[in-house]
GROMACS .gro file of C-alpha atoms in nm:
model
  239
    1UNK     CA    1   1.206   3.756   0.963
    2UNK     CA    2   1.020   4.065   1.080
    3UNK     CA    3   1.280   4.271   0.918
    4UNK     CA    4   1.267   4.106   0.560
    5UNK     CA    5   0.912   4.141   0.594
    6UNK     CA    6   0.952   4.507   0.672
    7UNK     CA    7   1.242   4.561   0.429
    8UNK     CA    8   0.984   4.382   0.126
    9UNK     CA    9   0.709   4.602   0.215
   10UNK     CA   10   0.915   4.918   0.177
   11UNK     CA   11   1.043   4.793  -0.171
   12UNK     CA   12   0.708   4.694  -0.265
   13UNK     CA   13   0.565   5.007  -0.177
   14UNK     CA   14   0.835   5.207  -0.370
   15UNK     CA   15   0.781   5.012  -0.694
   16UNK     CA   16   0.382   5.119  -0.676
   17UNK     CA   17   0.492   5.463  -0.637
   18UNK     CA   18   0.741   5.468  -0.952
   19UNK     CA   19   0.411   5.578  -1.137
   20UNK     CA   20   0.282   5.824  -0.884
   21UNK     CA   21   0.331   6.218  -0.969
   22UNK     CA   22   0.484   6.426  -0.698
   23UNK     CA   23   0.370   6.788  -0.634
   24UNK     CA   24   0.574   7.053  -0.692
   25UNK     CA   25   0.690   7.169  -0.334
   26UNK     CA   26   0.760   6.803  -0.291
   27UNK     CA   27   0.972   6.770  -0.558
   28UNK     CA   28   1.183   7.042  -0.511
   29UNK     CA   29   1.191   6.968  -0.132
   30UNK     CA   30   1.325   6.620  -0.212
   31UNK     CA   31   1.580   6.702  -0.539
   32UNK     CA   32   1.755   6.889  -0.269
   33UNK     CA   33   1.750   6.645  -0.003
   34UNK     CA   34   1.816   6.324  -0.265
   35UNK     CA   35   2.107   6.513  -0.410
   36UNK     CA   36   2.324   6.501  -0.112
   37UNK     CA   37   2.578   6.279  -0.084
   38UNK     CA   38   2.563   5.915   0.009
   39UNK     CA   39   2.807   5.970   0.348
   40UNK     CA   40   2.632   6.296   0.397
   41UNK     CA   41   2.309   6.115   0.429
   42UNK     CA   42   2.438   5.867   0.643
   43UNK     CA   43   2.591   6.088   0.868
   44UNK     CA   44   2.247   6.345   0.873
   45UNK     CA   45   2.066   6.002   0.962
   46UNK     CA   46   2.282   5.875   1.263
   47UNK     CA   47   2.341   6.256   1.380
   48UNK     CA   48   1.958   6.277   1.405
   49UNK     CA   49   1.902   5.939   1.536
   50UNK     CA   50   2.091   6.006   1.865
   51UNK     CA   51   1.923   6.352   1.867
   52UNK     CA   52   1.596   6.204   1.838
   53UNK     CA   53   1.737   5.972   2.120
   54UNK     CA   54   1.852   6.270   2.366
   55UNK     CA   55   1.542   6.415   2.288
   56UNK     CA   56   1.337   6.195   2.540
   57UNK     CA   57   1.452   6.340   2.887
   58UNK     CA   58   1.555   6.665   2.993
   59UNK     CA   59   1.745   6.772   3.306
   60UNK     CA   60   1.817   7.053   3.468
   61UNK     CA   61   1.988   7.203   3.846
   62UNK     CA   62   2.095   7.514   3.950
   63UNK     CA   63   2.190   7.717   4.255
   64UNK     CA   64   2.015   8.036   4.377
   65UNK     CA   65   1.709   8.128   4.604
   66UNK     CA   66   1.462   7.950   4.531
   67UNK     CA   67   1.139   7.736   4.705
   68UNK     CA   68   0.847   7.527   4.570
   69UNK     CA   69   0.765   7.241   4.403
   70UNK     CA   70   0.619   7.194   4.020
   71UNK     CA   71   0.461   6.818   3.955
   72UNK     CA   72   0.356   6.815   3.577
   73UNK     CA   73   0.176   6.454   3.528
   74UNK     CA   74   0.134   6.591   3.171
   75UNK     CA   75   0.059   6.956   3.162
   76UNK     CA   76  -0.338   6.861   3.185
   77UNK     CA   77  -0.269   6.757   3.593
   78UNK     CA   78  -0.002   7.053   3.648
   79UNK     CA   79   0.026   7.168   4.000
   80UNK     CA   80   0.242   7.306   4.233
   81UNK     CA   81   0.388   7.676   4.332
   82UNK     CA   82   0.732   7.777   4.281
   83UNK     CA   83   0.983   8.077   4.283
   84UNK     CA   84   1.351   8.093   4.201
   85UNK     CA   85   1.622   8.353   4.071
   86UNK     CA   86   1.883   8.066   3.979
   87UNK     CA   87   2.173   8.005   3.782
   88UNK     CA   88   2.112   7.688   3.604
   89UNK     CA   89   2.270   7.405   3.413
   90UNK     CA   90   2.154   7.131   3.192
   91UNK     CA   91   1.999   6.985   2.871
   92UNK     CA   92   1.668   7.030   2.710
   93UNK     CA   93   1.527   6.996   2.339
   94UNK     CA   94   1.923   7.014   2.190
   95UNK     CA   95   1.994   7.290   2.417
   96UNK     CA   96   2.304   7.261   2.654
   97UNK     CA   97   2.427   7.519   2.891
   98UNK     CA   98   2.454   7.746   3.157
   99UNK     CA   99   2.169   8.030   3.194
  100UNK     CA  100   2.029   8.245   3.461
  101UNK     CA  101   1.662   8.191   3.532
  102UNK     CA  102   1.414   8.412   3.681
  103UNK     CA  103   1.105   8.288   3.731
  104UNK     CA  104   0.730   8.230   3.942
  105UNK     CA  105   0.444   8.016   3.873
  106UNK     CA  106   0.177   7.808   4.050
  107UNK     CA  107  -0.147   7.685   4.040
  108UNK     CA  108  -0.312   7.356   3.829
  109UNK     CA  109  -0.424   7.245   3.506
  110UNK     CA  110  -0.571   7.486   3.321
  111UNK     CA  111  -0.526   7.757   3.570
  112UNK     CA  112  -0.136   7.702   3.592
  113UNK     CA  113   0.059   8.052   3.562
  114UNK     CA  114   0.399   8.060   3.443
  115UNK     CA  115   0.595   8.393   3.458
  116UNK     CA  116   0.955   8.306   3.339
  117UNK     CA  117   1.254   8.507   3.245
  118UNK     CA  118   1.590   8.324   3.115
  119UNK     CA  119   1.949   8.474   3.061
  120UNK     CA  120   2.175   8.188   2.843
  121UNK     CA  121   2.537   8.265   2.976
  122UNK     CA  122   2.737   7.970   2.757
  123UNK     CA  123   2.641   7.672   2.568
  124UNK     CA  124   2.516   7.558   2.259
  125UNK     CA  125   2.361   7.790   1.943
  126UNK     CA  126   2.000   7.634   2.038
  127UNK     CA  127   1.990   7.719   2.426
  128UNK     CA  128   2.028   8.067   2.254
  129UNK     CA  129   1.770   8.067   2.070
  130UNK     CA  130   1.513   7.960   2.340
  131UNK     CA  131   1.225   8.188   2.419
  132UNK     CA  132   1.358   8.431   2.681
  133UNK     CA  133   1.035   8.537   2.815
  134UNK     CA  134   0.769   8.377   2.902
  135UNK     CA  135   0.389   8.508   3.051
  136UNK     CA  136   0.116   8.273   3.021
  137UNK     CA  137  -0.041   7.923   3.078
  138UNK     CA  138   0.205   7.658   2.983
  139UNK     CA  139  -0.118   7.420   2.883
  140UNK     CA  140  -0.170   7.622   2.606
  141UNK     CA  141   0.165   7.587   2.415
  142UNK     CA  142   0.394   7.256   2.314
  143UNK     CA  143   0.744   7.451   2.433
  144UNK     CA  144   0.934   7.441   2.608
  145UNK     CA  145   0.717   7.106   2.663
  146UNK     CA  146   0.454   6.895   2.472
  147UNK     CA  147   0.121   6.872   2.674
  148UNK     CA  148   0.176   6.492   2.723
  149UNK     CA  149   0.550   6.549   2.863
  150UNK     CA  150   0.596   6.432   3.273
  151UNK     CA  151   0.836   6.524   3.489
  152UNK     CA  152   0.876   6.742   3.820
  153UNK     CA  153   1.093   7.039   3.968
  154UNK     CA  154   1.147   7.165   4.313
  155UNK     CA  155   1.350   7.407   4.469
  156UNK     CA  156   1.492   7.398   4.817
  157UNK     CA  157   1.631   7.726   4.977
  158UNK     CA  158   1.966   7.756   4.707
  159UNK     CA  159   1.913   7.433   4.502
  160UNK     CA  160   1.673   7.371   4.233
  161UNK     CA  161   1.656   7.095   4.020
  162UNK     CA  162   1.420   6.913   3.741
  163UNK     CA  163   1.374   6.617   3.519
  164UNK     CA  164   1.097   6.544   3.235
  165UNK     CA  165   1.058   6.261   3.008
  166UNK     CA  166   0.839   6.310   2.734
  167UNK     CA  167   0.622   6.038   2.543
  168UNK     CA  168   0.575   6.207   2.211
  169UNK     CA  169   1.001   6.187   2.162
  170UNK     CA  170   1.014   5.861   2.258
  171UNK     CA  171   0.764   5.772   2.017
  172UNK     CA  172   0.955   5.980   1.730
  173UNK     CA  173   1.286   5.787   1.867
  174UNK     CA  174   1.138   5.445   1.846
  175UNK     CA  175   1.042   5.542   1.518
  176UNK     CA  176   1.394   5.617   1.390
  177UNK     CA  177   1.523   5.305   1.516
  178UNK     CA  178   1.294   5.151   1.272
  179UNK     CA  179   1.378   5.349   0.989
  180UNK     CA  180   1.742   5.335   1.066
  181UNK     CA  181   1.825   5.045   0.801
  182UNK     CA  182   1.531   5.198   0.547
  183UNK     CA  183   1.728   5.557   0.549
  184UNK     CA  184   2.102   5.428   0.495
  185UNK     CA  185   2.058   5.127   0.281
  186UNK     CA  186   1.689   5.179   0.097
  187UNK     CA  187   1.688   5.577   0.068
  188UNK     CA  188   1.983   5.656  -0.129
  189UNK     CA  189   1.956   5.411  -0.421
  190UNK     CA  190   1.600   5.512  -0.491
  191UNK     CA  191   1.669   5.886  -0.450
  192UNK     CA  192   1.954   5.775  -0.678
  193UNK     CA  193   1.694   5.674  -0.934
  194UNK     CA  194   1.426   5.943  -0.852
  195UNK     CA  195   1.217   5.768  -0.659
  196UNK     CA  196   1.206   5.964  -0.323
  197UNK     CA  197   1.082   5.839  -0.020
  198UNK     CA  198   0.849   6.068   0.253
  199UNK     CA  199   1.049   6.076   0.586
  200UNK     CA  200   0.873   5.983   0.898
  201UNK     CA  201   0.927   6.313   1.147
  202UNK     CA  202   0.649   6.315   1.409
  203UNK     CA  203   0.811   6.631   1.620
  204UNK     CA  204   0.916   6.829   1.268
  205UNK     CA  205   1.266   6.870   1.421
  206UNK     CA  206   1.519   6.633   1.171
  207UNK     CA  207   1.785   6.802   0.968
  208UNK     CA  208   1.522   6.765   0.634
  209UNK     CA  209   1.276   6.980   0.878
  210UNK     CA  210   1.466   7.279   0.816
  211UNK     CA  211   1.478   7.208   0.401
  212UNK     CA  212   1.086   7.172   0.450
  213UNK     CA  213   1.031   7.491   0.614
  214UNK     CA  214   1.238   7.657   0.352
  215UNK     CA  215   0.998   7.556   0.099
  216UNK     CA  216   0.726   7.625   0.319
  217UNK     CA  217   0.637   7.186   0.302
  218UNK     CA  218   0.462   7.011   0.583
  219UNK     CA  219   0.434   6.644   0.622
  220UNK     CA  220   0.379   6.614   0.963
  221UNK     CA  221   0.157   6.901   1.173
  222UNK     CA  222   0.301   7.021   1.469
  223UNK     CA  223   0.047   7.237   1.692
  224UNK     CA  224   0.242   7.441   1.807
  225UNK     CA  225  -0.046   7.476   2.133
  226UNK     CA  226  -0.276   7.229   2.278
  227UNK     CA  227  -0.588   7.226   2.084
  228UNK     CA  228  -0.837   7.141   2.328
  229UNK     CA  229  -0.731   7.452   2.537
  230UNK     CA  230  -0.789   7.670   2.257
  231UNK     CA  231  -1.116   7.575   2.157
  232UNK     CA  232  -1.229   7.602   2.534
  233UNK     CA  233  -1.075   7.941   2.510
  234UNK     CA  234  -1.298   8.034   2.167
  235UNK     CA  235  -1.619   7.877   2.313
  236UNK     CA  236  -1.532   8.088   2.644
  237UNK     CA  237  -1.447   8.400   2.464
  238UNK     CA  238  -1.792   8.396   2.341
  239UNK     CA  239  -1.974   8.435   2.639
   0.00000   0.00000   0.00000
């Protein structure tokens, strides 16, 4: 029942926007995305559904010299001290592999230090094209986590491991699940028509995120820092 209801508001909605204009970004944005194929789009939206879905946790161990412990309660309640010249494997943000990371950091909050160095050995193209430096306060920036994300790491003498879960993808998940039936069986005949629908991307990062970019289209902001830290940086600077 919920689902017809759901499925009735979608069509509804799509016959009030036959008469809407479109911009122009827009519309060449989604002429390029509506012309692909019907399989292609099926396979884009199932590819990024369980994307969206290994998006929610990341793990990671390694083996090296290391000590310390990292507790990250969201970044706002960071604290811990830790040091470690490792060579690591795991997952994190589509990125799979092995890498070598050097890196120290400690403190809490606002005040945590991060000085981190990483050397990707073998694995996928997007563990390559991580940051591989990093000097700063990890507050102030949404990657390699979001400022809501949780999770912990701590080394012991030659083992280091970590896990994070991370709110904001499991919200952009659940949301997927939703649109799941909207994006394979609604989507395609109305793109077929002309009619095309705005996708619902709350972390920018969906196959259709890269055709954005390339037309330099944003539906859906994503800071790429926390705000809050930068205004009390502005309001500091000041003084």
């Amino acid at each position: 029942m919920k689902l017809s209801l759901f499925v009735g508001a979608v069509l509804l909605g799509a016959a009030v926007l036959t008469g809407c204009a479109e911009s122009r970004t827009y519309k060449s944005y989604s002429d390029e995305v509506g012309s692909w194929s019907y399989p292609k789009k099926v396979g884009i939206t199932i590819k990024d559904w369980f994307a969206d879905a290994s998006d929610i946790a990341s793990v990671e161990m390694g083996t090296g010299e290391t000590i310390g412990i990292d507790i990250q309660p969201t970044k706002i309640f960071e604290v811990g001290a830790l040091t470690g010249d490792v060579f690591k494997f795991g997952w994190r943000e589509r990125a799979t592999g092995f890498w070598r990371e050097v890196r120290t950091e400690g403190g809490f909050s606002w005040f945590y230090y991060r000085d981190e160095r990483i050397e990707p050995v073998l694995g996928t193209a997007a563990l390559f094209e991580r940051p591989r430096l990093f000097k700063g306060f990890p507050i102030r920036y949404n990657k390699p986590y979001h400022w809501m994300d949780c999770g912990a790491e701590v080394g012991v003498i030659f083992f280091q491991v970590g896990a994070h879960v991370s709110p904001k993808q499991t919200l952009d998940f659940l949301i997927s699940t939703v649109m799941l039936p909207v994006n394979i069986i609604i989507k395609p005949p109305l793109d077929a028509v002309g009619l095309h629908l705005p996708e619902i991307d709350i972390c920018d990062d969906d196959t259709a995120a890269a055709v954005r970019k390339k037309y330099d289209l944003k539906l859906v902001n994503y800071p790429e820092s926390f705000e809050p830290v930068e205004t009390f940086n502005d309001i500091f600077l000041k003084y």
